[in-house]
mmCIF file of C-alpha atoms in Angstrom:
data_model
loop_
_atom_site.group_PDB
_atom_site.id
_atom_site.type_symbol
_atom_site.label_atom_id
_atom_site.label_comp_id
_atom_site.label_asym_id
_atom_site.label_seq_id
_atom_site.Cartn_x
_atom_site.Cartn_y
_atom_site.Cartn_z
ATOM 1 C CA MET I 24 21.099 -55.047 53.133
ATOM 2 C CA GLU I 25 22.740 -57.498 54.966
ATOM 3 C CA ALA I 26 26.002 -56.684 56.066
ATOM 4 C CA THR I 27 27.606 -59.865 54.878
ATOM 5 C CA PHE I 28 26.756 -58.947 51.705
ATOM 6 C CA VAL I 29 28.115 -55.624 51.385
ATOM 7 C CA GLU I 30 31.212 -56.889 52.384
ATOM 8 C CA THR I 31 31.477 -59.375 49.842
ATOM 9 C CA ARG I 32 30.691 -56.767 47.133
ATOM 10 C CA MET I 33 33.290 -54.480 48.761
ATOM 11 C CA ALA I 34 35.842 -57.084 48.584
ATOM 12 C CA GLN I 35 34.621 -58.174 44.706
ATOM 13 C CA LEU I 36 34.951 -54.511 43.518
ATOM 14 C CA GLN I 37 38.336 -54.143 45.654
ATOM 15 C CA GLU I 38 39.468 -57.233 43.545
ATOM 16 C CA TYR I 39 38.036 -56.142 39.970
ATOM 17 C CA MET I 40 39.695 -52.939 40.867
ATOM 18 C CA ARG I 41 43.097 -54.711 41.349
ATOM 19 C CA ARG I 42 42.980 -56.615 38.560
ATOM 20 C CA LEU I 43 41.477 -53.285 36.319
ATOM 21 C CA LEU I 44 44.839 -51.242 37.384
ATOM 22 C CA GLN I 45 46.826 -53.994 35.690
ATOM 23 C CA LEU I 46 45.938 -53.338 32.428
ATOM 24 C CA PRO I 47 49.203 -51.253 31.351
ATOM 25 C CA ASN I 48 47.093 -49.072 28.843
ATOM 26 C CA LEU I 49 44.222 -48.506 31.028
ATOM 27 C CA THR I 50 46.093 -46.651 33.942
ATOM 28 C CA SER I 51 46.695 -44.060 31.698
ATOM 29 C CA HIS I 52 43.897 -43.656 30.548
ATOM 30 C CA PRO I 53 42.352 -39.683 31.249
ATOM 31 C CA MET I 54 38.910 -40.965 32.055
ATOM 32 C CA LEU I 55 39.693 -43.875 34.889
ATOM 33 C CA ILE I 56 42.522 -41.275 36.061
ATOM 34 C CA GLU I 57 39.625 -38.757 36.546
ATOM 35 C CA PHE I 58 37.259 -41.220 38.266
ATOM 36 C CA LEU I 59 39.283 -42.612 40.343
ATOM 37 C CA LYS I 60 40.392 -38.913 41.486
ATOM 38 C CA VAL I 61 44.516 -39.862 40.919
ATOM 39 C CA PRO I 62 46.630 -36.830 42.591
ATOM 40 C CA ASP I 63 48.992 -34.833 40.534
ATOM 41 C CA PRO I 64 51.816 -36.076 42.002
ATOM 42 C CA VAL I 65 50.753 -39.533 41.475
ATOM 43 C CA LYS I 66 50.204 -39.667 37.534
ATOM 44 C CA PRO I 67 53.685 -39.534 36.238
ATOM 45 C CA MET I 68 54.059 -42.937 37.990
ATOM 46 C CA LEU I 69 51.303 -44.071 35.946
ATOM 47 C CA PHE I 70 52.524 -42.922 32.355
ATOM 48 C CA THR I 71 56.135 -44.656 33.339
ATOM 49 C CA LYS I 72 56.856 -48.160 31.494
ATOM 50 C CA ALA I 73 54.506 -51.115 32.720
ATOM 51 C CA SER I 74 56.636 -53.911 34.491
ATOM 52 C CA PRO I 75 58.285 -56.664 32.855
ATOM 53 C CA ARG I 76 55.632 -59.089 34.635
ATOM 54 C CA SER I 77 52.597 -56.803 33.002
ATOM 55 C CA GLY I 78 53.739 -58.375 29.546
ATOM 56 C CA ASN I 79 53.715 -54.846 28.250
ATOM 57 C CA SER I 80 57.089 -53.975 26.960
ATOM 58 C CA GLY I 81 56.483 -50.827 25.855
ATOM 59 C CA ALA I 82 55.557 -47.214 26.886
ATOM 60 C CA ALA I 83 52.127 -46.464 28.677
ATOM 61 C CA LEU I 84 49.462 -45.365 25.926
ATOM 62 C CA SER I 85 48.493 -41.207 26.386
ATOM 63 C CA SER I 86 45.475 -39.750 24.803
ATOM 64 C CA VAL I 87 44.518 -36.174 24.304
ATOM 65 C CA HIS I 88 40.961 -35.275 23.045
ATOM 66 C CA SER I 89 40.963 -32.360 21.139
ATOM 67 C CA GLY I 90 38.418 -31.074 18.671
ATOM 68 C CA GLY I 91 36.707 -34.001 18.574
ATOM 69 C CA LYS I 92 39.593 -35.784 17.154
ATOM 70 C CA HIS I 93 41.447 -38.510 19.158
ATOM 71 C CA ILE I 94 45.063 -38.211 19.200
ATOM 72 C CA SER I 95 47.447 -40.963 20.886
ATOM 73 C CA TYR I 96 50.842 -40.978 21.523
ATOM 74 C CA PRO I 97 52.520 -44.339 22.093
ATOM 75 C CA ASN I 98 55.995 -45.105 23.271
ATOM 76 C CA LYS I 99 56.583 -41.179 24.504
ATOM 77 C CA SER I 100 57.844 -40.265 27.943
ATOM 78 C CA TYR I 101 55.178 -38.190 30.065
ATOM 79 C CA GLU I 102 57.537 -35.377 29.819
ATOM 80 C CA ASP I 103 57.313 -35.812 25.537
ATOM 81 C CA ARG I 104 53.776 -36.229 25.705
ATOM 82 C CA LYS I 105 53.019 -32.827 27.776
ATOM 83 C CA VAL I 106 54.818 -31.132 25.245
ATOM 84 C CA TYR I 107 52.768 -32.822 22.316
ATOM 85 C CA GLU I 108 49.573 -32.373 24.495
ATOM 86 C CA LEU I 109 50.473 -28.469 24.326
ATOM 87 C CA VAL I 110 51.232 -28.107 21.066
ATOM 88 C CA ASP I 111 47.753 -30.103 20.265
ATOM 89 C CA ALA I 112 45.883 -27.483 22.323
ATOM 90 C CA LEU I 113 47.703 -24.478 20.743
ATOM 91 C CA GLN I 114 46.015 -25.780 17.557
ATOM 92 C CA SER I 115 42.784 -26.890 18.542
ATOM 93 C CA THR I 116 41.592 -25.352 21.795
ATOM 94 C CA THR I 117 39.805 -22.220 22.685
ATOM 95 C CA LYS I 118 41.274 -22.566 26.017
ATOM 96 C CA ARG I 119 45.140 -21.878 24.817
ATOM 97 C CA VAL I 120 45.901 -19.618 27.693
ATOM 98 C CA ALA I 121 45.020 -22.111 30.332
ATOM 99 C CA ALA I 122 46.798 -24.968 28.256
ATOM 100 C CA ILE I 123 50.085 -22.780 28.460
ATOM 101 C CA ALA I 124 49.751 -21.677 31.864
ATOM 102 C CA GLU I 125 49.337 -25.453 32.844
ATOM 103 C CA PHE I 126 52.286 -26.806 30.953
ATOM 104 C CA GLU I 127 54.186 -23.756 32.229
ATOM 105 C CA LYS I 128 53.452 -24.788 35.674
ATOM 106 C CA PHE I 129 54.447 -28.192 34.707
ATOM 107 C CA PHE I 130 57.659 -27.270 33.547
ATOM 108 C CA PHE I 131 58.860 -24.950 35.825
ATOM 109 C CA GLU I 132 58.022 -27.221 38.771
ATOM 110 C CA ARG I 133 58.901 -30.312 37.488
ATOM 111 C CA ARG I 134 62.559 -29.237 35.560
ATOM 112 C CA PRO I 135 62.189 -32.009 32.961
ATOM 113 C CA ARG I 136 65.033 -32.393 30.817
ATOM 114 C CA LEU I 137 63.885 -32.443 27.092
ATOM 115 C CA ASP I 138 65.714 -33.200 23.939
ATOM 116 C CA VAL I 139 66.594 -31.039 21.457
ATOM 117 C CA GLU I 140 63.955 -32.827 18.928
ATOM 118 C CA VAL I 141 61.220 -32.351 21.544
ATOM 119 C CA VAL I 142 62.032 -28.700 21.860
ATOM 120 C CA ARG I 143 62.212 -27.979 18.331
ATOM 121 C CA TYR I 144 58.391 -29.225 18.045
ATOM 122 C CA LEU I 145 57.375 -27.326 21.208
ATOM 123 C CA PHE I 146 59.063 -23.929 19.158
ATOM 124 C CA MET I 147 57.608 -25.030 15.939
ATOM 125 C CA GLY I 148 55.054 -27.998 16.006
ATOM 126 C CA SER I 149 54.721 -30.246 13.157
ATOM 127 C CA THR I 150 57.318 -30.113 9.905
ATOM 128 C CA ASP I 151 54.784 -31.003 7.701
ATOM 129 C CA ARG I 152 52.392 -27.899 8.405
ATOM 130 C CA LYS I 153 53.087 -24.768 6.363
ATOM 131 C CA THR I 154 52.697 -22.244 9.023
ATOM 132 C CA SER I 155 54.052 -23.157 13.035
ATOM 133 C CA SER I 156 51.898 -24.971 15.176
ATOM 134 C CA GLY I 157 54.124 -24.832 18.426
ATOM 135 C CA LEU I 158 54.631 -21.716 20.423
ATOM 136 C CA LEU I 159 55.751 -19.622 17.752
ATOM 137 C CA GLY I 160 52.855 -19.909 15.939
ATOM 138 C CA ALA I 161 50.456 -19.127 19.155
ATOM 139 C CA CYS I 162 52.591 -16.025 19.357
ATOM 140 C CA GLY I 163 51.901 -14.663 16.063
ATOM 141 C CA ASN I 164 48.479 -15.659 15.954
ATOM 142 C CA TYR I 165 47.012 -12.356 16.785
ATOM 143 C CA GLY I 166 43.872 -13.372 15.024
ATOM 144 C CA TYR I 167 42.630 -15.646 18.052
ATOM 145 C CA SER I 168 43.668 -13.809 21.127
ATOM 146 C CA ASN I 169 46.242 -11.163 22.191
ATOM 147 C CA VAL I 170 46.522 -12.902 25.506
ATOM 148 C CA ALA I 171 47.195 -16.231 23.871
ATOM 149 C CA SER I 172 49.821 -14.675 21.996
ATOM 150 C CA ARG I 173 51.348 -12.904 24.818
ATOM 151 C CA ALA I 174 50.890 -15.861 27.109
ATOM 152 C CA ALA I 175 52.890 -18.141 24.373
ATOM 153 C CA LEU I 176 55.633 -15.344 23.753
ATOM 154 C CA ASP I 177 56.258 -14.998 27.879
ATOM 155 C CA LEU I 178 56.362 -18.744 27.959
ATOM 156 C CA ILE I 179 59.318 -18.826 25.437
ATOM 157 C CA CYS I 180 60.696 -15.942 27.294
ATOM 158 C CA ARG I 181 61.268 -17.798 30.438
ATOM 159 C CA PHE I 182 62.867 -20.955 28.506
ATOM 160 C CA LEU I 183 65.113 -18.627 26.772
ATOM 161 C CA ASP I 184 66.043 -16.845 30.161
ATOM 162 C CA VAL I 185 69.114 -18.585 31.866
ATOM 163 C CA GLU I 186 68.750 -17.139 35.188
ATOM 164 C CA ARG I 187 65.369 -18.860 35.158
ATOM 165 C CA ASN I 188 65.951 -22.023 33.006
ATOM 166 C CA LYS I 189 69.110 -24.307 33.783
ATOM 167 C CA ASP I 190 68.698 -25.932 30.404
ATOM 168 C CA ALA I 191 68.304 -22.780 28.653
ATOM 169 C CA HIS I 192 70.864 -23.653 25.959
ATOM 170 C CA THR I 193 68.664 -26.592 24.592
ATOM 171 C CA PHE I 194 66.061 -24.218 23.461
ATOM 172 C CA ILE I 195 68.484 -21.714 22.370
ATOM 173 C CA GLU I 196 69.897 -24.320 20.339
#
């Protein structure tokens, strides 16, 4: 191949990627983030509200694929989406311990402030279900895994520990 052809194609690809990344809903798509190998510290920047010049006044869209279902959380903050994704994983995945460990790492490294309703969802899950689908439900679900139940209970203990969690009062309410 000629050097000019390669340079031209590189420039065209760069322009294509620049335009692609201006689409607000696409920049938060998990497949694109994985393809581009976006580092973890940069990911929260992609989930913030789109700038006014982008023409999108809402928050970016986060998606989770779980159990063959496509679950979306429009207009949720990055921190809130992490909670919803954990509860979804507790309901539908076979990797509950890994999901709990990932959320625990996220929470205690970033120390996000969660509002009372999000904390309630984290503990109880959806209110329209007869059984708890959040962390409390995972604690009592020994039929799935004793290890996952223990991991959920340990995380709840860490949330309620005033010495480890400066926002423990929010979780205690």
